[in-house]
XYZ file of C-alpha atoms in Angstrom:
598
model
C 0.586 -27.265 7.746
C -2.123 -26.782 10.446
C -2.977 -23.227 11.287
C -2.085 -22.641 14.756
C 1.660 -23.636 12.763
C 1.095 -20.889 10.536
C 0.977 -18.796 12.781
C 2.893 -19.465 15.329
C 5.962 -19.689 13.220
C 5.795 -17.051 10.751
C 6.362 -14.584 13.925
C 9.229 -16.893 15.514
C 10.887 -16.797 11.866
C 10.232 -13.556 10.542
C 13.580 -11.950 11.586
C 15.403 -15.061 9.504
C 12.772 -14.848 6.343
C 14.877 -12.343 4.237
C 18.010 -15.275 4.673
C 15.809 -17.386 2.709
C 15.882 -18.224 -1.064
C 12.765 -17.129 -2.183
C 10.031 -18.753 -4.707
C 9.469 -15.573 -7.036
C 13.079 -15.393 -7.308
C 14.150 -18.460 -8.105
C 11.045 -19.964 -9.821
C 12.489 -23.222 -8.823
C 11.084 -25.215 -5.399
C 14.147 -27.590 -5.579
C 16.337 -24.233 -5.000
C 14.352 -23.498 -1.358
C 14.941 -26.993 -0.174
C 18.111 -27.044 -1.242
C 18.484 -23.265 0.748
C 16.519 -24.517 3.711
C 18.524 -28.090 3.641
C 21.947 -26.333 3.669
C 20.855 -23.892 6.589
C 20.338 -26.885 8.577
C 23.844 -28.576 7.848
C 25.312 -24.867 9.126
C 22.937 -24.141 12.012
C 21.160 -26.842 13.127
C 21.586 -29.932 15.063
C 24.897 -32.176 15.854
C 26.923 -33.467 12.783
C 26.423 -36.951 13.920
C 22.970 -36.499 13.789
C 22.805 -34.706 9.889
C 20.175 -37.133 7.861
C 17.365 -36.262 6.180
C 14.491 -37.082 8.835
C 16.427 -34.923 11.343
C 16.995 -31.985 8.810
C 13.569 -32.192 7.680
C 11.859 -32.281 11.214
C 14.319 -29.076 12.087
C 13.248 -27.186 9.263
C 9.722 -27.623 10.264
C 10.454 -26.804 13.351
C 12.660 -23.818 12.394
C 10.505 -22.497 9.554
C 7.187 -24.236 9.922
C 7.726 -25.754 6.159
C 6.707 -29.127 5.850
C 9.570 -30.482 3.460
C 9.323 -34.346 2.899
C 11.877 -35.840 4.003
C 12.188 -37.471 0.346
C 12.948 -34.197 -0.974
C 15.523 -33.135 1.659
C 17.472 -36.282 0.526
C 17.024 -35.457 -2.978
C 18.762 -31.805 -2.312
C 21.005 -33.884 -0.362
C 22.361 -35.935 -3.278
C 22.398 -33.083 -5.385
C 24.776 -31.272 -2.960
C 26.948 -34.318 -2.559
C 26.823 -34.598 -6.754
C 28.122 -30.738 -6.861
C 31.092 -31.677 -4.512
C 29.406 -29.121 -2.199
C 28.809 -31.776 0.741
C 30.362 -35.414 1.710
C 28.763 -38.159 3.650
C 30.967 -39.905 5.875
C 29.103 -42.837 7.800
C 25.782 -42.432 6.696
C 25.618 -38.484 7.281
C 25.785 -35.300 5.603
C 28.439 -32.602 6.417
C 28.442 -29.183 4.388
C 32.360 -28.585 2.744
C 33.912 -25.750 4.472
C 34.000 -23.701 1.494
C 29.780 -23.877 0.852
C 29.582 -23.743 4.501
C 31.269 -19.928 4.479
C 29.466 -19.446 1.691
C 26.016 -20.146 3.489
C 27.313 -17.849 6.111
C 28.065 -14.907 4.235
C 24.859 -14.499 2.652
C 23.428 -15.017 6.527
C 25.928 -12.206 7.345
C 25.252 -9.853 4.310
C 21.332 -10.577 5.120
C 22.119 -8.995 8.575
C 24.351 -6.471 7.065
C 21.662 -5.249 5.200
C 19.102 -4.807 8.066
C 21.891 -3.021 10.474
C 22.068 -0.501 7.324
C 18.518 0.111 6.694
C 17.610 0.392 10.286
C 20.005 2.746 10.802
C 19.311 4.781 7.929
C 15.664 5.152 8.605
C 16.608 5.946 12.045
C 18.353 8.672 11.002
C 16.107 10.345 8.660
C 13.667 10.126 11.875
C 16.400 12.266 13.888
C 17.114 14.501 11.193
C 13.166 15.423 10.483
C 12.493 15.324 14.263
C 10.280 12.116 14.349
C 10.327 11.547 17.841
C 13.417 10.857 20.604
C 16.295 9.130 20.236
C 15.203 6.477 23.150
C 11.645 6.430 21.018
C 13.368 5.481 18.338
C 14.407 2.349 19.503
C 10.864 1.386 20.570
C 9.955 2.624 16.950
C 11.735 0.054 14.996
C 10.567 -2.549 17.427
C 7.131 -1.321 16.213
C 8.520 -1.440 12.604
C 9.282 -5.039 12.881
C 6.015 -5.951 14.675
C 4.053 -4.039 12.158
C 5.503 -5.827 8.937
C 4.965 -8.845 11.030
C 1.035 -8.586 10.714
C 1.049 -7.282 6.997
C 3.176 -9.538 5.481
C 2.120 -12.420 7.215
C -1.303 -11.441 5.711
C -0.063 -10.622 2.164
C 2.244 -14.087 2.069
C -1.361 -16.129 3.244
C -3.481 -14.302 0.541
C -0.588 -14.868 -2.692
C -0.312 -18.866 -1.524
C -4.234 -19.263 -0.978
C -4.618 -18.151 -4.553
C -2.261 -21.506 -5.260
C -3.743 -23.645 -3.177
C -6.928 -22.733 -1.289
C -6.017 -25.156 1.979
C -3.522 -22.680 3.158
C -4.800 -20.512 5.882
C -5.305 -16.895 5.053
C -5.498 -15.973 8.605
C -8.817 -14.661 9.225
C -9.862 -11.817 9.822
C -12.239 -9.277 7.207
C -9.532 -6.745 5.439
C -6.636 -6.908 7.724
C -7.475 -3.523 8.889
C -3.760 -1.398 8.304
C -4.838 0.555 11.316
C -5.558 -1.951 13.631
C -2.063 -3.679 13.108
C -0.175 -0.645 13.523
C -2.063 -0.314 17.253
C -1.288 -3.300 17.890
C 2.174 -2.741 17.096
C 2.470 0.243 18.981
C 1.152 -1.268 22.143
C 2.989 -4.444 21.936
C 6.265 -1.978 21.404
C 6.023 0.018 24.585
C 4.172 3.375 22.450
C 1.752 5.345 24.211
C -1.616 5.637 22.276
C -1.114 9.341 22.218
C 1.923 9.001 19.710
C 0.115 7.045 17.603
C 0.344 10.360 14.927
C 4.487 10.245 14.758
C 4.369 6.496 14.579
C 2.048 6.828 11.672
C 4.638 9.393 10.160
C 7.920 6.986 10.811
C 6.388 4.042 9.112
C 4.696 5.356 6.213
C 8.246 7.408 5.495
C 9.661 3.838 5.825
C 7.926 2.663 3.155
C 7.701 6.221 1.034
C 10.743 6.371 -1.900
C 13.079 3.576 0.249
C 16.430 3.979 -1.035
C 18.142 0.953 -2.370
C 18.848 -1.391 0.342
C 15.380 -0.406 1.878
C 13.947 -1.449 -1.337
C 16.077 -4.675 -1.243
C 15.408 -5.494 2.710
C 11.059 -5.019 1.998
C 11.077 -7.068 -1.339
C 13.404 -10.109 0.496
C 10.797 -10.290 3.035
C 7.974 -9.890 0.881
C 8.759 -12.882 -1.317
C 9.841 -14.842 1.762
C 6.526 -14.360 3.206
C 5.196 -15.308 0.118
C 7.536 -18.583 0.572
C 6.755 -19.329 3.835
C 3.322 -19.941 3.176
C 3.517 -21.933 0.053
C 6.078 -24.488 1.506
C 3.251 -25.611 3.435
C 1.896 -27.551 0.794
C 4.971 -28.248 -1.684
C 3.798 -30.210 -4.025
C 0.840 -27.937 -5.476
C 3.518 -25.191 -5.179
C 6.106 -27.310 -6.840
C 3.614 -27.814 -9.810
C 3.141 -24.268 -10.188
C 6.878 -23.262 -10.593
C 7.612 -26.076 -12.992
C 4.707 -26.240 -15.493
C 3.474 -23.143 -17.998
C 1.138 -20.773 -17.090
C -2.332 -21.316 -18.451
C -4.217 -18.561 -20.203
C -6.248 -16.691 -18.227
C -9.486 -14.340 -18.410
C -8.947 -11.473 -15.906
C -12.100 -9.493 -15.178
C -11.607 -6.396 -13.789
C -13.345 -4.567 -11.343
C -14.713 -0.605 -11.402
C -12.660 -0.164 -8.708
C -9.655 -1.495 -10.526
C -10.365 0.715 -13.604
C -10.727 3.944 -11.470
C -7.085 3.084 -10.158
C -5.869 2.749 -13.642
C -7.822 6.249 -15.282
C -6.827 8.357 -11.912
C -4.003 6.229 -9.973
C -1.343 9.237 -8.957
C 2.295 8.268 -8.981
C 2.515 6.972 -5.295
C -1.119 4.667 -5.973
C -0.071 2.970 -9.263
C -0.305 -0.800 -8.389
C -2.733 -1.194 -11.179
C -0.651 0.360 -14.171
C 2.569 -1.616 -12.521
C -0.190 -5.255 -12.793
C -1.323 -4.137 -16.163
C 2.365 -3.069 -17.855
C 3.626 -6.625 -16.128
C 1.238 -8.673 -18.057
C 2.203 -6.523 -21.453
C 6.141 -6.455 -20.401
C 6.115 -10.102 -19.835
C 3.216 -11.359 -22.562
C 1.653 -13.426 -20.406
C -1.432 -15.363 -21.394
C -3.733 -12.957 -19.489
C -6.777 -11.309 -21.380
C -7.824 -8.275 -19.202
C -11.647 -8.239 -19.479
C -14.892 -5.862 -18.731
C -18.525 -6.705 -17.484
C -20.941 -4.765 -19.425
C -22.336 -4.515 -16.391
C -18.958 -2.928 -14.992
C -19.095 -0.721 -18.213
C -22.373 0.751 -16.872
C -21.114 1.154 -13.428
C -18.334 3.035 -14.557
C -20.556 5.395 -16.512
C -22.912 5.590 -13.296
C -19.497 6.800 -11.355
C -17.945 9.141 -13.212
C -20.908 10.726 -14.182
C -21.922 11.199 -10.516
C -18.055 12.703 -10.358
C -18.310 14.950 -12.835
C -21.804 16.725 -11.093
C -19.881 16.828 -7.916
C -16.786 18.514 -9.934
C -19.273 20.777 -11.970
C -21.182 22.340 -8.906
C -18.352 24.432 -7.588
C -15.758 26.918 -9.148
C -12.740 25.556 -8.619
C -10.041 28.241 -7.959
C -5.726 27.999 -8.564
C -5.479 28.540 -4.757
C -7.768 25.626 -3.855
C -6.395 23.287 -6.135
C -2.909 23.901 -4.838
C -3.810 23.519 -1.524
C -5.223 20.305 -2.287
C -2.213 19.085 -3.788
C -0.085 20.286 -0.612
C -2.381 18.231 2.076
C -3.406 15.331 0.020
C -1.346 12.590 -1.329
C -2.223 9.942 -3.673
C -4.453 9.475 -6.566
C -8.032 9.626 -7.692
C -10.101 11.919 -10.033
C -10.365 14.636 -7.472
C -6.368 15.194 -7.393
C -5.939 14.340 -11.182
C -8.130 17.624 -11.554
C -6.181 19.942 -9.440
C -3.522 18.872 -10.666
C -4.084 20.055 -14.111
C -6.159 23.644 -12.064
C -3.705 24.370 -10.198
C -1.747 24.637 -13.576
C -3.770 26.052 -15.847
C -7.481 26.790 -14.840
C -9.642 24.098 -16.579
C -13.341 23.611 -16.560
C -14.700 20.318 -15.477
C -16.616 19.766 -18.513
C -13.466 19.537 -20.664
C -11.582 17.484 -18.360
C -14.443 14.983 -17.171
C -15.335 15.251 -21.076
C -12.832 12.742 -22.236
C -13.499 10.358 -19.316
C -17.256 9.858 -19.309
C -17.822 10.694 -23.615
C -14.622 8.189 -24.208
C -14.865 5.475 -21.856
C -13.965 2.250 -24.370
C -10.874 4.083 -26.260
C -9.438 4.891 -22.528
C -10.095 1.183 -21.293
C -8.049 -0.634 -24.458
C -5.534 1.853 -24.168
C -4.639 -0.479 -21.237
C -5.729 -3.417 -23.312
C -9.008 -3.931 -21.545
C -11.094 -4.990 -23.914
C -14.751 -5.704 -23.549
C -15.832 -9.397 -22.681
C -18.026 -11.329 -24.959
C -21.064 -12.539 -23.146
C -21.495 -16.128 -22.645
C -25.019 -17.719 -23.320
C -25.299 -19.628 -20.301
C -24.066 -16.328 -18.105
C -27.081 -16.109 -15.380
C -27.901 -12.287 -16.271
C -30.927 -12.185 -13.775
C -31.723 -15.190 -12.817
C -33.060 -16.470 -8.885
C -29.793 -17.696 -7.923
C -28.182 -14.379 -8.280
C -31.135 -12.182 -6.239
C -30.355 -14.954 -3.637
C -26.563 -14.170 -3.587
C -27.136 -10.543 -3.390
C -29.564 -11.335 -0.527
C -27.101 -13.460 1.212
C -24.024 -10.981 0.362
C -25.665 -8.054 2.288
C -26.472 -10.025 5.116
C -23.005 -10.784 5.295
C -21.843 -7.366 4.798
C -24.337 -6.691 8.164
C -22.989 -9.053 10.298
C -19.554 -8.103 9.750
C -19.843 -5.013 8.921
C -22.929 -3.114 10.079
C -21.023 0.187 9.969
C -20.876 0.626 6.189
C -23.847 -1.096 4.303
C -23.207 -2.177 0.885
C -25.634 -0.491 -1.750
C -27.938 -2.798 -3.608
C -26.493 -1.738 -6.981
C -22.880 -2.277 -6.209
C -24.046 -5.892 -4.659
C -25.481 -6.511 -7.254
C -22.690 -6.141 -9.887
C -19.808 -7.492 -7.620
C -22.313 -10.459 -7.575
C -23.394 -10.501 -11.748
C -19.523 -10.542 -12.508
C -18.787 -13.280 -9.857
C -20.932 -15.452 -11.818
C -20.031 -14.422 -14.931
C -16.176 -15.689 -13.887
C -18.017 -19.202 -13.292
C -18.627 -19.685 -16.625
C -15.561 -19.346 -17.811
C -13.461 -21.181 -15.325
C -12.568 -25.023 -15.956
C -14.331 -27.436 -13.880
C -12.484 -29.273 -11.143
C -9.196 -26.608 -10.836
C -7.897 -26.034 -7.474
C -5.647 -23.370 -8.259
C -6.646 -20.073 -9.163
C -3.772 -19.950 -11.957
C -5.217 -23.392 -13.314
C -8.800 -22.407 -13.262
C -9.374 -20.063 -16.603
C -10.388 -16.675 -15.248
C -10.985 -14.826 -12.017
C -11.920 -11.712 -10.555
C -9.482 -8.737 -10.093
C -10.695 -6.142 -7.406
C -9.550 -4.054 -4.351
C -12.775 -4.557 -2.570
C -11.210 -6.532 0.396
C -14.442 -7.494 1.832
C -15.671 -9.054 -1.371
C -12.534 -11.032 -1.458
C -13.312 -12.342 2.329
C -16.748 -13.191 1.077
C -15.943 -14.916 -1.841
C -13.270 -16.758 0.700
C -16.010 -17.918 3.094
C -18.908 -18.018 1.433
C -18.724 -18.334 -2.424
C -15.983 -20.015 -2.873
C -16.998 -23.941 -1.627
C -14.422 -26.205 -2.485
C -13.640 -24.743 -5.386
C -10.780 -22.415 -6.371
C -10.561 -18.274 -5.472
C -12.355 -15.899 -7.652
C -11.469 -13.214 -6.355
C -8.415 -11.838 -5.928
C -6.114 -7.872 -5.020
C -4.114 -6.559 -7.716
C -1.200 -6.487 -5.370
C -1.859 -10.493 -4.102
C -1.962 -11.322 -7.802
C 1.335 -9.403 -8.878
C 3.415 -11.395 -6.243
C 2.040 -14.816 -7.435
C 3.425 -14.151 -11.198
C 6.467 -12.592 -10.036
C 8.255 -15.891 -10.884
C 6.852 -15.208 -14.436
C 9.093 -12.064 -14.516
C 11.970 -11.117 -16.822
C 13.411 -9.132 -13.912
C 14.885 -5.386 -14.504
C 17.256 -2.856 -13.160
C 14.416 -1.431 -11.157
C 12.270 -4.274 -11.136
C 12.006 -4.778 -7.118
C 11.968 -1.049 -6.351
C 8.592 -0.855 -9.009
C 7.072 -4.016 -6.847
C 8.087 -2.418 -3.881
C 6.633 0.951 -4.605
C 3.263 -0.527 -5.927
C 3.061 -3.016 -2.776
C 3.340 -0.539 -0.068
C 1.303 2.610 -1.440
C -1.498 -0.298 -2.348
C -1.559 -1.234 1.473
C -1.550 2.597 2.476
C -4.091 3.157 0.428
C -6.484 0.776 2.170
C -6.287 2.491 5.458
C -7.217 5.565 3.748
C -10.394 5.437 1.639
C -12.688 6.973 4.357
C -10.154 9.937 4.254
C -10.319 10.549 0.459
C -14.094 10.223 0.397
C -13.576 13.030 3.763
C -11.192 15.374 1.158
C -13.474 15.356 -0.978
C -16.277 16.408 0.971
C -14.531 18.925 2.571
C -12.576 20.014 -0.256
C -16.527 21.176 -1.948
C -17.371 22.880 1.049
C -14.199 25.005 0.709
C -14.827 26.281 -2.643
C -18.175 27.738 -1.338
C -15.660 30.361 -0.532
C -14.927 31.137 -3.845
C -11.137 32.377 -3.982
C -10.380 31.389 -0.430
C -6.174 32.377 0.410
C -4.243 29.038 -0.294
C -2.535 29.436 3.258
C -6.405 29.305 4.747
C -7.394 26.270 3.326
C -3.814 24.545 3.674
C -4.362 24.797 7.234
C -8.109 23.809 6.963
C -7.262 20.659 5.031
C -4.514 19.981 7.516
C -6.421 20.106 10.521
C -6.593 16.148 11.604
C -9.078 16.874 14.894
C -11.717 18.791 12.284
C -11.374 15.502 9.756
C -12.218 13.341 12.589
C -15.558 15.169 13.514
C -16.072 14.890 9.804
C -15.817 11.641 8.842
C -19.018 11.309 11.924
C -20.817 14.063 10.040
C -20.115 13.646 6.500
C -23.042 14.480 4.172
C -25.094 16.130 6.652
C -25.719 20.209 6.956
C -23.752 19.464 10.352
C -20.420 18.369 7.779
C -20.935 22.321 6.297
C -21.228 24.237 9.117
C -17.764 22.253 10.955
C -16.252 23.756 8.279
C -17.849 27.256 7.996
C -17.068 27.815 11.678
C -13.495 26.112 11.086
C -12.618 29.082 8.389
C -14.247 31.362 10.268
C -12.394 30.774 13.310
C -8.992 30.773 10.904
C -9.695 33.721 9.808
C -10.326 35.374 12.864
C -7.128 34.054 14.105
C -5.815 35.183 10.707
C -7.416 38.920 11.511
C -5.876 38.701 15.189
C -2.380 37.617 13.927
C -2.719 40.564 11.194
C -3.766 43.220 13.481
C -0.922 42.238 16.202
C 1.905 42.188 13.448
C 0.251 45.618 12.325
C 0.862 46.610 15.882
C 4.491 45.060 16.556
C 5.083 46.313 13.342
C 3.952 49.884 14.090
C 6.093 49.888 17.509
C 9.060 48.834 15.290
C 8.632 51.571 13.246
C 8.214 54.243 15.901
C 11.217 52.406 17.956
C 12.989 52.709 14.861
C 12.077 56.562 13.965
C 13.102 57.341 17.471
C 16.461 55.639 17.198
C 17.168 57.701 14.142
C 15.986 60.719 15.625
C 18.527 59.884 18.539
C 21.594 59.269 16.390
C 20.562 62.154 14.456
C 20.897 64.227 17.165
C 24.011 62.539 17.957
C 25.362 63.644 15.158
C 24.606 66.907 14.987
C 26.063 67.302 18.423
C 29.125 65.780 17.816
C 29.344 67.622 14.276
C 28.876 70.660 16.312
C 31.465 69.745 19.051
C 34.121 68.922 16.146
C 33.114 71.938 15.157
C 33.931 74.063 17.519
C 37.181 72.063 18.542
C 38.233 72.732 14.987
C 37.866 76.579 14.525
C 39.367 76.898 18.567
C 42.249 75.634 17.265
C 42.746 77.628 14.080
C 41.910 80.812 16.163
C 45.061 80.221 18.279
């Protein structure tokens, strides 16, 4: 399928994707033609006019799938052979009883997306997310937004198939960028772009059941979309076995497993799918990603031993930031029980190989051709951060880290089999969130030859037809898929928590409400992130607590004064009914004893 197709059509289709039978459910292709063929026999053109060149060039049209028209007669026959179609004069008519049935599912399809978009709707109105009349622009910005991302995520899990199909270009796919886009094709003001934020991550935030449903139908239809494009090589991968495979994993990867918090665990859902299923995948480390590892968490644990960590802080922390990482694995157990960094870094950096095969990651044998430190890698680390310049001359890429990333690459070459086109096929590849890397690899390493590397969440939805599917299988994929692409948008903010989350405990036992609010304060993160490692980054935040508690002080002192008013307003009201008292105690009184007297 040529790329303008791609592209053009994914958008036109998207709001008919989730009606579609999709590959990593059915692990079968003939299932999707047979889907796509019967769609066409209810929707599409003139009875008269129902053969298999005119189904097949309306699908293409419809869908942008290029389905021989070989195989559409194939599904064809297979209909007529199930009594589910006749073909009277040469053409094919649907029997009215399949024909309802391919209607209902069209219908329930709908049903489902009337549900969840008014459910979400709802929660927006009853948290007071925006208007009612923004709310309409809001799902319109919704739609457009899962456009972009699962246009991109459907590209990336077929390239990794078959390396022809276009994985829309573009360096990362920034999260941000498609949600402005989004907004301003949807009518939204660039000034809202905070409670749009807020709507769509709660879409995507513990989604009830038909949300889960709705997101993991498109997801896997996206996923479809793009691999009809070149059906055969897709065919071949549903029908034959996979092959083993030598996964490699990245630091990254690893710090996602040790630290991942329950709304960031696409790396324990990857690694308990491989286990759950037994798949023939051997999850791998570089010695050289061994070191790295060391390198990191040592640097961690100075950063976590140079400040007292108090309760208050800790639960502060956990109140502003979501997510996972080391930082928020250690409040979590402060802000429970005060624990010294020492002890809880201990078992990390002192412990590193027992914590890896606890996953089953098990340390890769060196191969004796593996190109340790030869000229050709110094040249790819040369040539890798030049690239990283041209496209990305805001955030350099450290020599070190290049210089890994690169080392492993290689060391994935020697283990791959010659001559495979298909990442599955090839023998071993690269696992790792670093998105650029990926795009590298894409245009520059790669060649002709198969991807290396490749996302933990892109690689999840490509063995999905691999699955023994459970009870809560979707709403786990679900879960791991959407707080994986959240994450993305948000690594400059951790690295920004962190920073000012050790300037805080300069304080020492600063009140929790104090740095709740400091934490919290999106306009002081910005001026940050500009800042950050500078004496400038200290002193925003100085004058930032400073200025709360002032403000603090000022709010203090002027309850301490409408307090004090109270009080004297109240000691002169019961002075007054006192003295009402007293003179109608009197007057009784005297009323009384008149009486008595005559």
């Amino acid at each position: 399928m040529p790329v303008e197709m791609a592209r053009a059509d994914f958008g036109k289709v998207f709001n008919e994707l989730c009606h579609l039978v999709a590959l990593s459910r059915t692990s079968k292709i003939p299932q999707v033609v047979e889907s796509l063929v019967q769609r066409a026999l209810v929707y599409g053109t003139p009875p008269d006019a129902y053969d298999a060149q005119t189904i097949s060039r309306w699908v293409a049209k419809q869908y942008g799938a290029a389905i021989p028209a070989s195989e559409v007669e194939f599904a064809l026959d297979g209909l007529v052979r199930a009594g589910a179609a006749s073909r009277p004069a040469g053409h094919f008519l649907l029997t009215e009883s399949r024909k309802a049935g391919v209607q209902r599912v069209v219908e329930k399809a709908r049903e489902l997306e009337t549900r969840v978009r008014a459910e979400w709707l709802s929660e927006l109105h009853d948290r007071e997310i925006a208007s009612r009349v923004e709310h309409e622009r809001l799902w319109a910005c919704l739609r457009a937004y899962m456009l972009r991302v699962l246009r991109r995520h459907g590209a990336l899990a077929a390239h990794v198939l078959n390396p022809s199909v276009p994985t829309e270009s573009g360096v990362a796919g920034d999260l941000n960028t498609f949600l402005a886009e989004a907004g301003s094709e949807s009518g939204i003001h660039s000034s809202e772009a905070g409670g749009v934020r807020q709507a769509v991550n709660l879409f995507f935030e513990e989604p009830s059941g038909d949300r889960t449903a709705y997101i993991a139908q498109h997801l896997d239809a996206a996923f479809t979309f793009f691999a009809l494009s070149e059906p055969d090589s897709t065919a071949a991968y549903l029908r034959g076995q996979m092959q083993p495979l030598d996964v490699l994993v990245d630091t990254n990867f690893v710090l996602d497993l040790l630290f991942g918090g329950e709304d960031d665990h696409i790396a324990v859902e990857l690694v308990s799918f491989v286990r759950d299923n037994k798949l023939p995948i051997r999850l791998l480390y570089h010695e050289r990603t061994r070191r790295e590892l060391s390198a990191t968490l040592s640097a961690i644990g100075a950063n976590l031993r140079r400040r007292h960590w108090s309760q208050s802080l800790s639960r502060a922390h956990l109140r502003e930031h979501r997510g996972g990482g080391v930082l928020r694995k250690y409040h979590e157990l402060n802000a429970k029980c005060p624990t010294d960094p020492d002890v809880f870094m201990g078992r990390y950096e002192n412990h590193l190989t027992e914590e890896l095969r606890t996953f089953g990651i098990e340390a890769c044998v060196p191969s004796d051709r593996e190109p340790e430190a030869d000229e050709r890698r110094h040249l790819l680390v040369a040539e890798y951060q030049a690239f990283v310049k041209e496209h990305r001359p805001d955030k350099e890429k450290r020599y070190e880290t290049a210089d890994h990333d690169i080392a492993v690459w290689l060391a994935v070459q020697e283990r791959r089999r010659k001559g495979a086109t298909s990442t599955l096929e090839s023998g071993a590849l690269f696992l790792s969130n670093d998105q650029f890397f990926r795009f590298f690899d894409d245009k520059v390493l790669r060649g002709l030859h198969s991807v290396t590397v490749v996302l933990p969440r892109t690689l999840l939805q490509v063995l999905r037809p691999f699955a023994t599917p459970s009870g809560d299988y979707d709403r786990r994929f679900v879960k791991a898929f959407a707080a994986a692409e959240f994450r993305t948008a948000h690594s400059d903010y951790e690295k920004t928590t962190a920073e000012l989350m050790s300037h805080l405990a300069a304080f020492g036992d600063l009140p929790e409400e104090t740095a709740v609010k400091v934490l919290g304060d999106e306009l002081l993160r910005t001026r940050l992130e500009k800042v950050r490692g500078t004496d400038d980054a200290g002193k925003l935040v100085r004058d930032k607590v400073i200025d709360l508690n002032a403000s603090l002080v000022a709010e203090r002192d002027a309850s301490r004064e409408l307090l004090s008013a109270e009080e004297s307003e109240a000691t002169d009201l019961r002075r007054h009914v006192k003295l009402a008292f007293r003179t109608s105690r009197r007057r009784f009184s005297a009323s009384g004893s008149g009486g008595r007297c005559r």
